[in-house]
Short mmCIF file of C-alpha atoms in Angstrom, two decimals:
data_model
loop_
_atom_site.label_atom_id
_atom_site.label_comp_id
_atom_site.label_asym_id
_atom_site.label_seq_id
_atom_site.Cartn_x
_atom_site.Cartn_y
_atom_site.Cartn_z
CA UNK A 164 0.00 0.00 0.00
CA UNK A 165 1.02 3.21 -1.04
CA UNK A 166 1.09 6.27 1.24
CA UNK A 167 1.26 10.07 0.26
CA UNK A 168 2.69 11.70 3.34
CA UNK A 169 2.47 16.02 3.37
CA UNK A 170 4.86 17.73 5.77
CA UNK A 171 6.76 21.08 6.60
CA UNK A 172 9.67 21.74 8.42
CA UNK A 173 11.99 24.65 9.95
CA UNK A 174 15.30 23.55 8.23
CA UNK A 175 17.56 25.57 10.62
CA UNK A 176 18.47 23.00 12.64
CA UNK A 177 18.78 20.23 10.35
CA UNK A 178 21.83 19.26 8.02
CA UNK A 179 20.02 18.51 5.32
CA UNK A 180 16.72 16.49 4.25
CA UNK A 181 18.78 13.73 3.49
CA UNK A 182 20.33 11.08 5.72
CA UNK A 183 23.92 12.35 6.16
CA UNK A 184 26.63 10.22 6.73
CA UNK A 185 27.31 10.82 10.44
CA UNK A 186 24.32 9.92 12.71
CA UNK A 187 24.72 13.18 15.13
CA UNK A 188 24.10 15.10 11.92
CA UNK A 189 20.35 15.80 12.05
CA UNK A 190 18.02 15.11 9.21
CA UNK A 191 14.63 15.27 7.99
CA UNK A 192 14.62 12.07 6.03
CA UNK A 193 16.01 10.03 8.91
CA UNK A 194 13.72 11.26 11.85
CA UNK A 195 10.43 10.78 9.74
CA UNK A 196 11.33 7.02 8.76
CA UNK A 197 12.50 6.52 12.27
CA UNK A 198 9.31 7.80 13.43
CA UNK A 199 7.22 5.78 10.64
CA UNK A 200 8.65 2.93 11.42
CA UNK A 201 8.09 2.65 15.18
CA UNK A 202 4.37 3.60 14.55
CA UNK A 203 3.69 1.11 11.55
CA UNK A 204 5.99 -1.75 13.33
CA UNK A 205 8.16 -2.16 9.75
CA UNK A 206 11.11 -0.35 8.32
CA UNK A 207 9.98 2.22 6.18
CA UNK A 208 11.76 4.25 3.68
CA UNK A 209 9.98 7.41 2.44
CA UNK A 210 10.72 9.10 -1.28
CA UNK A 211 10.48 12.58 -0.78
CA UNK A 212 9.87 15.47 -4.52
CA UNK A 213 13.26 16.15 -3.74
CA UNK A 214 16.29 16.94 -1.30
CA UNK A 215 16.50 20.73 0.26
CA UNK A 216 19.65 21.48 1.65
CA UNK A 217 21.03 22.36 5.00
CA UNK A 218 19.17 25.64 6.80
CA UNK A 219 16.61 25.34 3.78
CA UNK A 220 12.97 25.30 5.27
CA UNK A 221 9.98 23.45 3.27
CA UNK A 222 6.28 24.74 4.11
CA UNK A 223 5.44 22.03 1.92
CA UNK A 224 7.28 18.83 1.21
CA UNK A 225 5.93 15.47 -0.01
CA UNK A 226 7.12 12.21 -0.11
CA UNK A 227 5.52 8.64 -0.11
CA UNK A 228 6.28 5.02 1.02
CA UNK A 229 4.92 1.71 1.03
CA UNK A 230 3.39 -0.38 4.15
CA UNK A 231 2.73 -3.73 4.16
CA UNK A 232 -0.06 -3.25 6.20
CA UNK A 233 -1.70 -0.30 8.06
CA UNK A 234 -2.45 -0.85 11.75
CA UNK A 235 -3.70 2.90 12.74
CA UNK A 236 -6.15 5.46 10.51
CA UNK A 237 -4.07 8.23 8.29
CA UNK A 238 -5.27 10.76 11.06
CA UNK A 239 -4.14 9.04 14.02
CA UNK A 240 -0.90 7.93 12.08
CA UNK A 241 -0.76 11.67 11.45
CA UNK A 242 -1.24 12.28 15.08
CA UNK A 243 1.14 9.95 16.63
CA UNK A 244 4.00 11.24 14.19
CA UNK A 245 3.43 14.85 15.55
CA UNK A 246 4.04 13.32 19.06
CA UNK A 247 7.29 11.24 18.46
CA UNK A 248 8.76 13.86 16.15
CA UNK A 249 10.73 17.23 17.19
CA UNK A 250 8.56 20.16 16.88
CA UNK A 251 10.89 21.69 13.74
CA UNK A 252 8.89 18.88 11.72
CA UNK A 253 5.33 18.98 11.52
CA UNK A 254 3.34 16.16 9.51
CA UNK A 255 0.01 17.78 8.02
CA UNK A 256 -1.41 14.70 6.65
CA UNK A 257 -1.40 11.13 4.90
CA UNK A 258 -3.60 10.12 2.02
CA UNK A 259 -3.38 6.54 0.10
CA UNK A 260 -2.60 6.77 -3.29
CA UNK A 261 -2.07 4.47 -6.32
CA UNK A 262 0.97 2.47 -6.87
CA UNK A 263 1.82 4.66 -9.87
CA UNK A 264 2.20 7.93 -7.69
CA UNK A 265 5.94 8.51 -6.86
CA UNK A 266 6.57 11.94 -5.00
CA UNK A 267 9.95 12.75 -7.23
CA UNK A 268 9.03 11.41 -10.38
CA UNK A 269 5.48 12.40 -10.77
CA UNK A 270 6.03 15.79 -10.28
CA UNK A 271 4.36 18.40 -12.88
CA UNK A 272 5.39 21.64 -10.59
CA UNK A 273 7.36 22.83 -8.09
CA UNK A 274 7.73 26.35 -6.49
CA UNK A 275 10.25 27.63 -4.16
CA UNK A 276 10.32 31.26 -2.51
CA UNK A 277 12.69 33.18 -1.53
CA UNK A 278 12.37 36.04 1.46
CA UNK A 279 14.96 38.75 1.88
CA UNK A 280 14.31 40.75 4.91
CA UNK A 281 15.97 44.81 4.65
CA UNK A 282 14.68 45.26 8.25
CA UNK A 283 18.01 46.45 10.06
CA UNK A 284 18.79 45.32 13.77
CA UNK A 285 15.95 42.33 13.54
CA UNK A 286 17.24 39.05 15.55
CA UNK A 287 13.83 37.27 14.51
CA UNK A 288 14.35 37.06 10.94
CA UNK A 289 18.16 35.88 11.14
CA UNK A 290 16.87 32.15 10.23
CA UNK A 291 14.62 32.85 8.65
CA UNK A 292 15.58 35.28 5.82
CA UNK A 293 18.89 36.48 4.09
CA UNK A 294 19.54 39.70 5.70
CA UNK A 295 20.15 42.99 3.89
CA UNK A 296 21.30 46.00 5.02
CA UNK A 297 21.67 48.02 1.39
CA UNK A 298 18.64 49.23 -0.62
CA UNK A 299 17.88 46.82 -3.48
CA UNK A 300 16.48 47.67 -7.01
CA UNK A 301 13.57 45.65 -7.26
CA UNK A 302 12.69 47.07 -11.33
CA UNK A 303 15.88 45.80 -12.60
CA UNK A 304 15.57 42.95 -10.42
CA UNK A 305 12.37 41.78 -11.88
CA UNK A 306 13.38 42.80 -15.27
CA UNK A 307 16.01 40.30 -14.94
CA UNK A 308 13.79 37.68 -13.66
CA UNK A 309 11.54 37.90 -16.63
CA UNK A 310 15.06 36.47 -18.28
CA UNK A 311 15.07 33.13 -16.73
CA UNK A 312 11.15 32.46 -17.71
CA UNK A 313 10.60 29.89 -20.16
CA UNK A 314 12.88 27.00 -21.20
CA UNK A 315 16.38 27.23 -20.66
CA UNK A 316 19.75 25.37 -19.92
CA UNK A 317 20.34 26.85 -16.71
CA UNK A 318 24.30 24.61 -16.82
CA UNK A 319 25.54 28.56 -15.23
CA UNK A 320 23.16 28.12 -12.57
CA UNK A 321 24.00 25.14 -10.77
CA UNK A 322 26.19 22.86 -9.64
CA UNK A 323 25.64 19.45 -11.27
CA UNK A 324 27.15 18.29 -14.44
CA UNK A 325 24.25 17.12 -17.03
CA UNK A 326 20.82 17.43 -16.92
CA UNK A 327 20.54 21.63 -17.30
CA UNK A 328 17.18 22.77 -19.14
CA UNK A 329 14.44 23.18 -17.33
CA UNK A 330 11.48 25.35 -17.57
CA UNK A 331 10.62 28.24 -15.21
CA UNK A 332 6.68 29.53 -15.46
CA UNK A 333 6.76 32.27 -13.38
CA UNK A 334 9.42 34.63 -11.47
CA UNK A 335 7.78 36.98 -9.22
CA UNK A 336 9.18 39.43 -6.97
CA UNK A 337 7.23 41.57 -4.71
CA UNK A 338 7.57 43.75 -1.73
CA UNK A 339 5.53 43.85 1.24
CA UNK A 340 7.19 45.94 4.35
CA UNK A 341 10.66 45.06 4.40
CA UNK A 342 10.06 41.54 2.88
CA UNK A 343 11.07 40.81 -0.63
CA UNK A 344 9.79 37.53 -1.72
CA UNK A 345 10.94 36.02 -4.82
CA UNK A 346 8.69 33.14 -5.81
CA UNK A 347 9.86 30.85 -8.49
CA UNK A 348 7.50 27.93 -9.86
CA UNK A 349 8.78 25.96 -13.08
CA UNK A 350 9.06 22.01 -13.52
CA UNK A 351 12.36 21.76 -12.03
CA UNK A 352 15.14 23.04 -9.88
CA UNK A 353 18.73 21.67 -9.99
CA UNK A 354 21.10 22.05 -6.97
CA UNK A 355 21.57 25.35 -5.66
CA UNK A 356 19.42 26.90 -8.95
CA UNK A 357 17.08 28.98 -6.60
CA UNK A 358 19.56 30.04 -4.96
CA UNK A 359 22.41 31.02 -7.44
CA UNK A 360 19.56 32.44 -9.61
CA UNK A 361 18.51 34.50 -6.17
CA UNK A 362 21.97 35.35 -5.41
CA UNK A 363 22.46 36.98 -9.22
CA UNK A 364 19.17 38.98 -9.11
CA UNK A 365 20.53 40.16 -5.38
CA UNK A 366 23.68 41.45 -7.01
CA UNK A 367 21.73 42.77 -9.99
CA UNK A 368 19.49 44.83 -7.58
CA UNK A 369 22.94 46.36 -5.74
CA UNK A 370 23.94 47.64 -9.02
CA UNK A 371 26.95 45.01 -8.84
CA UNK A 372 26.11 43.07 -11.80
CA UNK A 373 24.67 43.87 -15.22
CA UNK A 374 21.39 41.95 -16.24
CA UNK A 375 22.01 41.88 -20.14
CA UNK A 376 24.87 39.16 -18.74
CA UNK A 377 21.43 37.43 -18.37
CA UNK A 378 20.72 36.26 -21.77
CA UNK A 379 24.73 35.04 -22.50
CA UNK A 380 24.62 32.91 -19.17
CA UNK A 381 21.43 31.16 -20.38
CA UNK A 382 22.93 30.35 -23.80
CA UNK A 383 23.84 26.90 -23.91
CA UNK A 384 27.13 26.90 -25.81
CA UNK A 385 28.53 29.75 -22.76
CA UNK A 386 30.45 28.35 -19.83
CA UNK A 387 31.08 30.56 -17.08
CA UNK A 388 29.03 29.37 -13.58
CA UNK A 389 28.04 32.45 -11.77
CA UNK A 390 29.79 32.59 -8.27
CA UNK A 391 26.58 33.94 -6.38
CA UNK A 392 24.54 31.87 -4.04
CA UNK A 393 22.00 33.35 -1.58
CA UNK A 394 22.26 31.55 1.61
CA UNK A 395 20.15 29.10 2.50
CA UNK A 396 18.05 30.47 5.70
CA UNK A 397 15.87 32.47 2.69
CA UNK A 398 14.53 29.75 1.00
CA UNK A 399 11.60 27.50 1.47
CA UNK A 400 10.11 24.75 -0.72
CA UNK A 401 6.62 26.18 -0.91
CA UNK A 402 4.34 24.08 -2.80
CA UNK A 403 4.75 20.81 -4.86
CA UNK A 404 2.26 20.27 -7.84
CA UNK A 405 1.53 16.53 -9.23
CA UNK B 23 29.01 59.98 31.61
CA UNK B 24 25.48 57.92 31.34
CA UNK B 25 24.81 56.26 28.14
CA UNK B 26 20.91 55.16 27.38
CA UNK B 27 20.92 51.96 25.05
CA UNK B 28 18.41 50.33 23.06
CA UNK B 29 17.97 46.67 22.06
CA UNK B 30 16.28 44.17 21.17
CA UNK B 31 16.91 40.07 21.38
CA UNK B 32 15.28 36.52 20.23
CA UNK B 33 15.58 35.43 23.87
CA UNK B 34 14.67 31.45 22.95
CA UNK B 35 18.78 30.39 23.69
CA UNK B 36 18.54 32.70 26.57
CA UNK B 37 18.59 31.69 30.35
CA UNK B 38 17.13 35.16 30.93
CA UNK B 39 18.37 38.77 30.62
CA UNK B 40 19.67 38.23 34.21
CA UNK B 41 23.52 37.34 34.83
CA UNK B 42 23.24 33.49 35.84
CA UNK B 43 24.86 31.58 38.11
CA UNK B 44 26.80 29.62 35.52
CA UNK B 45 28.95 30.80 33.40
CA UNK B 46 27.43 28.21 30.59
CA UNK B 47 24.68 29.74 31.19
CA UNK B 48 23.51 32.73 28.37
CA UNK B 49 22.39 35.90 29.74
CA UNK B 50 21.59 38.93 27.74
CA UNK B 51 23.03 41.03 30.26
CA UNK B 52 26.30 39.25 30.41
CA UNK B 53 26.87 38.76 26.68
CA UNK B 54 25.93 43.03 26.68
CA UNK B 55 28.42 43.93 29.79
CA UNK B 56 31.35 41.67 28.38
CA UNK B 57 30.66 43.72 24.48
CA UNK B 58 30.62 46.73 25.90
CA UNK B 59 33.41 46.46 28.06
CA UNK B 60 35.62 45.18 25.99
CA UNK B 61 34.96 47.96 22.85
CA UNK B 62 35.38 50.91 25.65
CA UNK B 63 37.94 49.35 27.49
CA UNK B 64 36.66 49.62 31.42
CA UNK B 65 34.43 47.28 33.19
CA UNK B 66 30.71 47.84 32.11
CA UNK B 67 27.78 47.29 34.30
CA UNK B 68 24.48 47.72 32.55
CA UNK B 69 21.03 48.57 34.29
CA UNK B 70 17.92 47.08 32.59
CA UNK B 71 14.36 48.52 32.48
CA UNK B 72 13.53 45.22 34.05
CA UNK B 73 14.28 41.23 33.77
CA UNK B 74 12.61 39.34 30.98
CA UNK B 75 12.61 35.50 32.30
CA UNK B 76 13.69 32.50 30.16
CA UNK B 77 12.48 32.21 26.83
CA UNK B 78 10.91 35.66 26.53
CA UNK B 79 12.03 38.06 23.72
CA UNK B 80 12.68 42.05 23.45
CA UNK B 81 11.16 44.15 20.63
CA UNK B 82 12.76 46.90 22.70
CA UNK B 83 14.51 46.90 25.88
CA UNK B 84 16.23 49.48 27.29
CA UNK B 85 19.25 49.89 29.88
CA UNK B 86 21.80 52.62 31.13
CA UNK B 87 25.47 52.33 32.33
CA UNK B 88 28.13 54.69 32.54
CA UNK B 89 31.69 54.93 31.18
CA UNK B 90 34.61 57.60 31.94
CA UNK B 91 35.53 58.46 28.84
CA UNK B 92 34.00 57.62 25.57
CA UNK B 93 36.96 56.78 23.39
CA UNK B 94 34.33 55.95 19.55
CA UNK B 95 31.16 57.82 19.30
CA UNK B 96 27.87 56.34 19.34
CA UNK B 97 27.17 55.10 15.89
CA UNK B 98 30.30 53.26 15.83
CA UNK B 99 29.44 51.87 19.28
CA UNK B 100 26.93 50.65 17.97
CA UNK B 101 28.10 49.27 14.65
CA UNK B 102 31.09 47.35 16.76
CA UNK B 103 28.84 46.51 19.40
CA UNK B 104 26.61 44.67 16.61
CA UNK B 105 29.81 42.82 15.07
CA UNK B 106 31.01 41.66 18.27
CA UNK B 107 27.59 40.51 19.97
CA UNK B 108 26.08 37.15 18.65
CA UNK B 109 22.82 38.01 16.18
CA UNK B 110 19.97 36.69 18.38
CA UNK B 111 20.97 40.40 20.63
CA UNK B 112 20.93 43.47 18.50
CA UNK B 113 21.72 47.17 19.42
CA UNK B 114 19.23 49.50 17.91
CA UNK B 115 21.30 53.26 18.99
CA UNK B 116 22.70 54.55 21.97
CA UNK B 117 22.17 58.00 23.43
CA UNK B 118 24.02 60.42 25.54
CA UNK B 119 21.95 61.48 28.81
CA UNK B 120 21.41 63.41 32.05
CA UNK B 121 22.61 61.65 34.70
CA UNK B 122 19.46 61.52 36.23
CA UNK B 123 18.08 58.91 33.88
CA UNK B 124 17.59 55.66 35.36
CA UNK B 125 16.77 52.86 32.93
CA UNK B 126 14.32 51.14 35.67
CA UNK B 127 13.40 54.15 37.67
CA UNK B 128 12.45 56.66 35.14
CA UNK B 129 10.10 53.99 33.42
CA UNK B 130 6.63 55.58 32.81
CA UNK B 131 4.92 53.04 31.14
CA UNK B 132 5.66 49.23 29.73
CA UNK B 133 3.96 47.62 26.90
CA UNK B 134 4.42 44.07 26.76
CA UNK B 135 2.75 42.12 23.79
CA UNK B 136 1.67 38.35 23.87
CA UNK B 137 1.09 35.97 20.93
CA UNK B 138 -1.10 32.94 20.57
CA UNK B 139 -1.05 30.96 17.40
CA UNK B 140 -3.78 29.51 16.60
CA UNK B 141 -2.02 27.80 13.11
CA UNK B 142 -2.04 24.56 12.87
CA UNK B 143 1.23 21.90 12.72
CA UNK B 144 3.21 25.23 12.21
CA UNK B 145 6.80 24.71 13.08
CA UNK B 146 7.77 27.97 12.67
CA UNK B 147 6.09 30.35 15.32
CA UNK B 148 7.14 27.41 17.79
CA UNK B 149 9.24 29.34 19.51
CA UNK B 150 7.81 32.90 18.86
CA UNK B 151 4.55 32.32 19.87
CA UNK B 152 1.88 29.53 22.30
CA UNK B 153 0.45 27.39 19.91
CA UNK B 154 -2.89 26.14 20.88
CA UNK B 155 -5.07 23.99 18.85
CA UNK B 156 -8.76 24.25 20.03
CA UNK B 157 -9.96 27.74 19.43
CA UNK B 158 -10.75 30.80 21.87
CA UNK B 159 -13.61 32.91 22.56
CA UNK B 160 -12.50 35.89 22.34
CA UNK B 161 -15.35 37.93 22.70
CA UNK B 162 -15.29 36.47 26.86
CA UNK B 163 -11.60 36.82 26.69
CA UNK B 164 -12.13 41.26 26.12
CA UNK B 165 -14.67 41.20 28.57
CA UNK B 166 -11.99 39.44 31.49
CA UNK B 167 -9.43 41.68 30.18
CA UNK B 168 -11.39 45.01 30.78
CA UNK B 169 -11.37 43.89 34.67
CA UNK B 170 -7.75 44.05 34.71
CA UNK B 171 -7.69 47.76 33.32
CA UNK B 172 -7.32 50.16 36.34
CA UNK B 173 -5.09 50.38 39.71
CA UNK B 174 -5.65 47.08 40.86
CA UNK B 175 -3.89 44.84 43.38
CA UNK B 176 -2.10 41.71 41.61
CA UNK B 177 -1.35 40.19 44.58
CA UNK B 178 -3.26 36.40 42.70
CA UNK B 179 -1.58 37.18 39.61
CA UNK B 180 2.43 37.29 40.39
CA UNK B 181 4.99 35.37 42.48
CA UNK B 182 6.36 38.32 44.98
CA UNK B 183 5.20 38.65 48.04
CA UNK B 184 5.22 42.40 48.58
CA UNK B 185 4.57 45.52 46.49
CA UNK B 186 1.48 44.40 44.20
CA UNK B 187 -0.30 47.65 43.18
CA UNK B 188 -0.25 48.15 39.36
CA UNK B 189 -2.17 50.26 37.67
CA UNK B 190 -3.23 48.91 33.82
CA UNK B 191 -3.92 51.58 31.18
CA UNK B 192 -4.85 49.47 28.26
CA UNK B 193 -5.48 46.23 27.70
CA UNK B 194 -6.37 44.86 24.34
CA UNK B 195 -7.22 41.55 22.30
CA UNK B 196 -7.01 41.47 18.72
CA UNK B 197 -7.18 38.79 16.22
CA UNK B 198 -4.95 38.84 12.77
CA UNK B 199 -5.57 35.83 10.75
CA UNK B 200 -4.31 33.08 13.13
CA UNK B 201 -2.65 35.05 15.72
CA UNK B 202 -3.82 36.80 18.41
CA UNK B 203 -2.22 39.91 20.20
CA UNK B 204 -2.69 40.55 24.12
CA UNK B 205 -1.25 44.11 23.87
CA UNK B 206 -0.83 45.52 27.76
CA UNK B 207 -0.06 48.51 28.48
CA UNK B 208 0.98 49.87 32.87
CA UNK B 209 3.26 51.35 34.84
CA UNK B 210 4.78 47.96 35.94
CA UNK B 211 4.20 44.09 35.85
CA UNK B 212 5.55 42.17 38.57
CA UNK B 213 6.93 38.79 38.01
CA UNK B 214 4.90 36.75 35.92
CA UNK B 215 1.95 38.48 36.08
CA UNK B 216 1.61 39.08 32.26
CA UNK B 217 2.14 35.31 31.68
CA UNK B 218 -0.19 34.33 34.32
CA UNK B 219 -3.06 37.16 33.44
CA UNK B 220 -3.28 35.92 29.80
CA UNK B 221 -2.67 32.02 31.08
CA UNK B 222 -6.19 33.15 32.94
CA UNK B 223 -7.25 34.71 29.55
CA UNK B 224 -6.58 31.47 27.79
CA UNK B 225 -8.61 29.58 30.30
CA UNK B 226 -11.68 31.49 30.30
CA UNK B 227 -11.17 31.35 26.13
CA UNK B 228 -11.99 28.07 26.65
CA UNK B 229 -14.58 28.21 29.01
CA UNK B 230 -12.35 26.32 31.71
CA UNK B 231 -12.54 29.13 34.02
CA UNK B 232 -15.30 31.70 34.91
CA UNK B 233 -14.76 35.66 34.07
CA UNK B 234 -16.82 36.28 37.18
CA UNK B 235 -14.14 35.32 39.30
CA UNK B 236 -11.87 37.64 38.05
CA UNK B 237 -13.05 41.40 40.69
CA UNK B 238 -12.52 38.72 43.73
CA UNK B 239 -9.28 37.91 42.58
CA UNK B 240 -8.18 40.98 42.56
CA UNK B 241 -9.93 42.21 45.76
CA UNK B 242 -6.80 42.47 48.28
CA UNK B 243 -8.41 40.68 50.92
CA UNK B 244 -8.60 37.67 49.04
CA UNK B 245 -6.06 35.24 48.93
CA UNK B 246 -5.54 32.76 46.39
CA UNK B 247 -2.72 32.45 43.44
CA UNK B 248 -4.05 31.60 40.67
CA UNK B 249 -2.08 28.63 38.76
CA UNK B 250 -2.46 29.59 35.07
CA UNK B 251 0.67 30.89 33.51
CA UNK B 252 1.18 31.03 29.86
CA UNK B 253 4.46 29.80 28.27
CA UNK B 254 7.72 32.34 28.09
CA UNK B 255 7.87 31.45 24.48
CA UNK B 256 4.57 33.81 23.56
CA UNK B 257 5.63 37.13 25.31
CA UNK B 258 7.70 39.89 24.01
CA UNK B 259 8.71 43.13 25.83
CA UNK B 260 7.52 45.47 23.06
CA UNK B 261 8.16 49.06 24.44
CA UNK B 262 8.74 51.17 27.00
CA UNK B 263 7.84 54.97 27.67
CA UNK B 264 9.90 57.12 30.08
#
């Protein structure tokens, strides 16, 4: 039987969704199955849409396993989990789905935001947000996000090795306060994309870096990574569309 | 010379503002006196509007201390005080006054602020905020808080045993999406007494305890502590007026 399992988590004090190497290194993936399989009296391995890296928050992840057999309902499963697990992981349900739903591969959607807080002396925000203390310009900024929309090989704007184009649908940024959030939402993100892409548009928006680079980095026969990479306490996997 | 500074901290790492008895032990005060003294170069001992306990944060706190000779002027104080300090304290400005300003004894008013969540499997307000799961009636919740408003003696509603009198100027419930705001506003608060007035709050929010009790609680021939106090987490020092 397979189970659909919807969760969010505060990343800060985690190393990582995935199960790291050393077992003092906290991580998502290992406390859930640890927790799943106590409750469902099996070992249980869970496939989550993806990894987020270390300090990176999810408001929405989803992942699903398979159970031999379920002892408990999904709500009480739901409710036990929230009682074994550390309060920086909260499950938000469990629904049973068909054999043919896998959480990575049967994605359609993802979207990712990105908050940059310019309120100065602030010790709530600190992880929780990238910080900034400079005035940004948001109209080149977005100008430059309209760039990456649409399909592109984004090989400047990551770290792996193969596997580049992917489509973004929509790049918004918009102000509220002294909150910028960038919202992202395209089919795909490869390591550190979000955040390199982020980190570029951050630099654009302190007059540091020149968005008609934009177009040249996204052209597929250029090599030349960008060196920018917002840190991770901004960003937040935000919603996961199948 | 008598310096006025302003700060404000995320005091969930935090034993207290107080010095402790352990040196393992974070204090606000310590981490400030051992920053400041080491940037001006003379011992430093800082005077507090008042204590905050464990686990409760500062939108704005405010303490004096004086120094002999002031050897980088304020902004820069600041700036290096900011650098040196770990980012869950930060300076807001410091300013040169008379030297009779007292940070605890000139206090005219204090506004402390305290925040229920009423979001569900959030684990991000977890330590910002009490999260409670069944909901509150608020409109019963105003009409206990309205007692409170007034010189009244909160002799049932703190831990000392001396010196109860307060006198409550405003005292004010509001509701923004899923959090609610206790927003008091008096000329003192003895220990615990905000925790344990909106602990009371809570209760009657959930019809648990009657509003009707609340004048003979506060008549000062009656004796009997009340034993609701609401977590540190939820309450912030949010301003005080000298």
């Amino acid at each position: 039987m397979r189970i659909k399992m919807t969760f969010c988590y505060d990343g800060s004090d985690f190393y990582g969704y995935q199960i790291q190497a050393h077992e003092f290194e906290r991580s998502i993936q290992d406390e859930i199955e640890k927790t799943l399989s106590k409750i469902l009296n099996e070992p249980i391995k869970v496939v989550a849409s993806g990894r987020t890296d270390r300090g990176v928050h999810a408001l929405k992840q989803i992942a699903h396993f398979d159970v031999s057999k379920l002892n408990v309902t999904l709500d009480r499963l739901a409710y036990s989990c929230n009682c074994l697990l550390n309060d920086d992981i909260r499950v938000i349900d469990f629904e049973i789905v068909e054999d043919t739903f896998h959480a990575r591969f049967s994605v359609k959607k993802k979207h990712y935001r990105y908050i940059v807080s310019l309120k100065k002396n602030d010790p709530f925000m600190r992880k929780y947000s990238y910080q900034i203390k400079q005035s940004l310009n948001l109209e080149e900024m977005q100008k430059a996000a309209n760039y990456f929309v649409g399909e592109h090989s984004f090989h400047n704007f990551c770290t792996n090795d193969e596997d580049f184009i992917r489509t973004i649908y929509d790049f918004s940024i918009k102000k509220e306060k002294e909150l910028i959030y960038f919202d992202l939402i395209g089919n795909g993100f490869r390591r550190y994309m979000v955040r390199m892409i982020v980190g570029t548009l951050i630099e654009i928006g302190m007059n540091r870096f020149d968005l008609n680079q934009i177009p040249k980095l996204l052209d597929p026969s250029y090599l030349k990574r960008i060196s920018f990479k917002a840190p991770p306490q901004g960003l937040y996997l935000y919603d996961i569309i199948y």
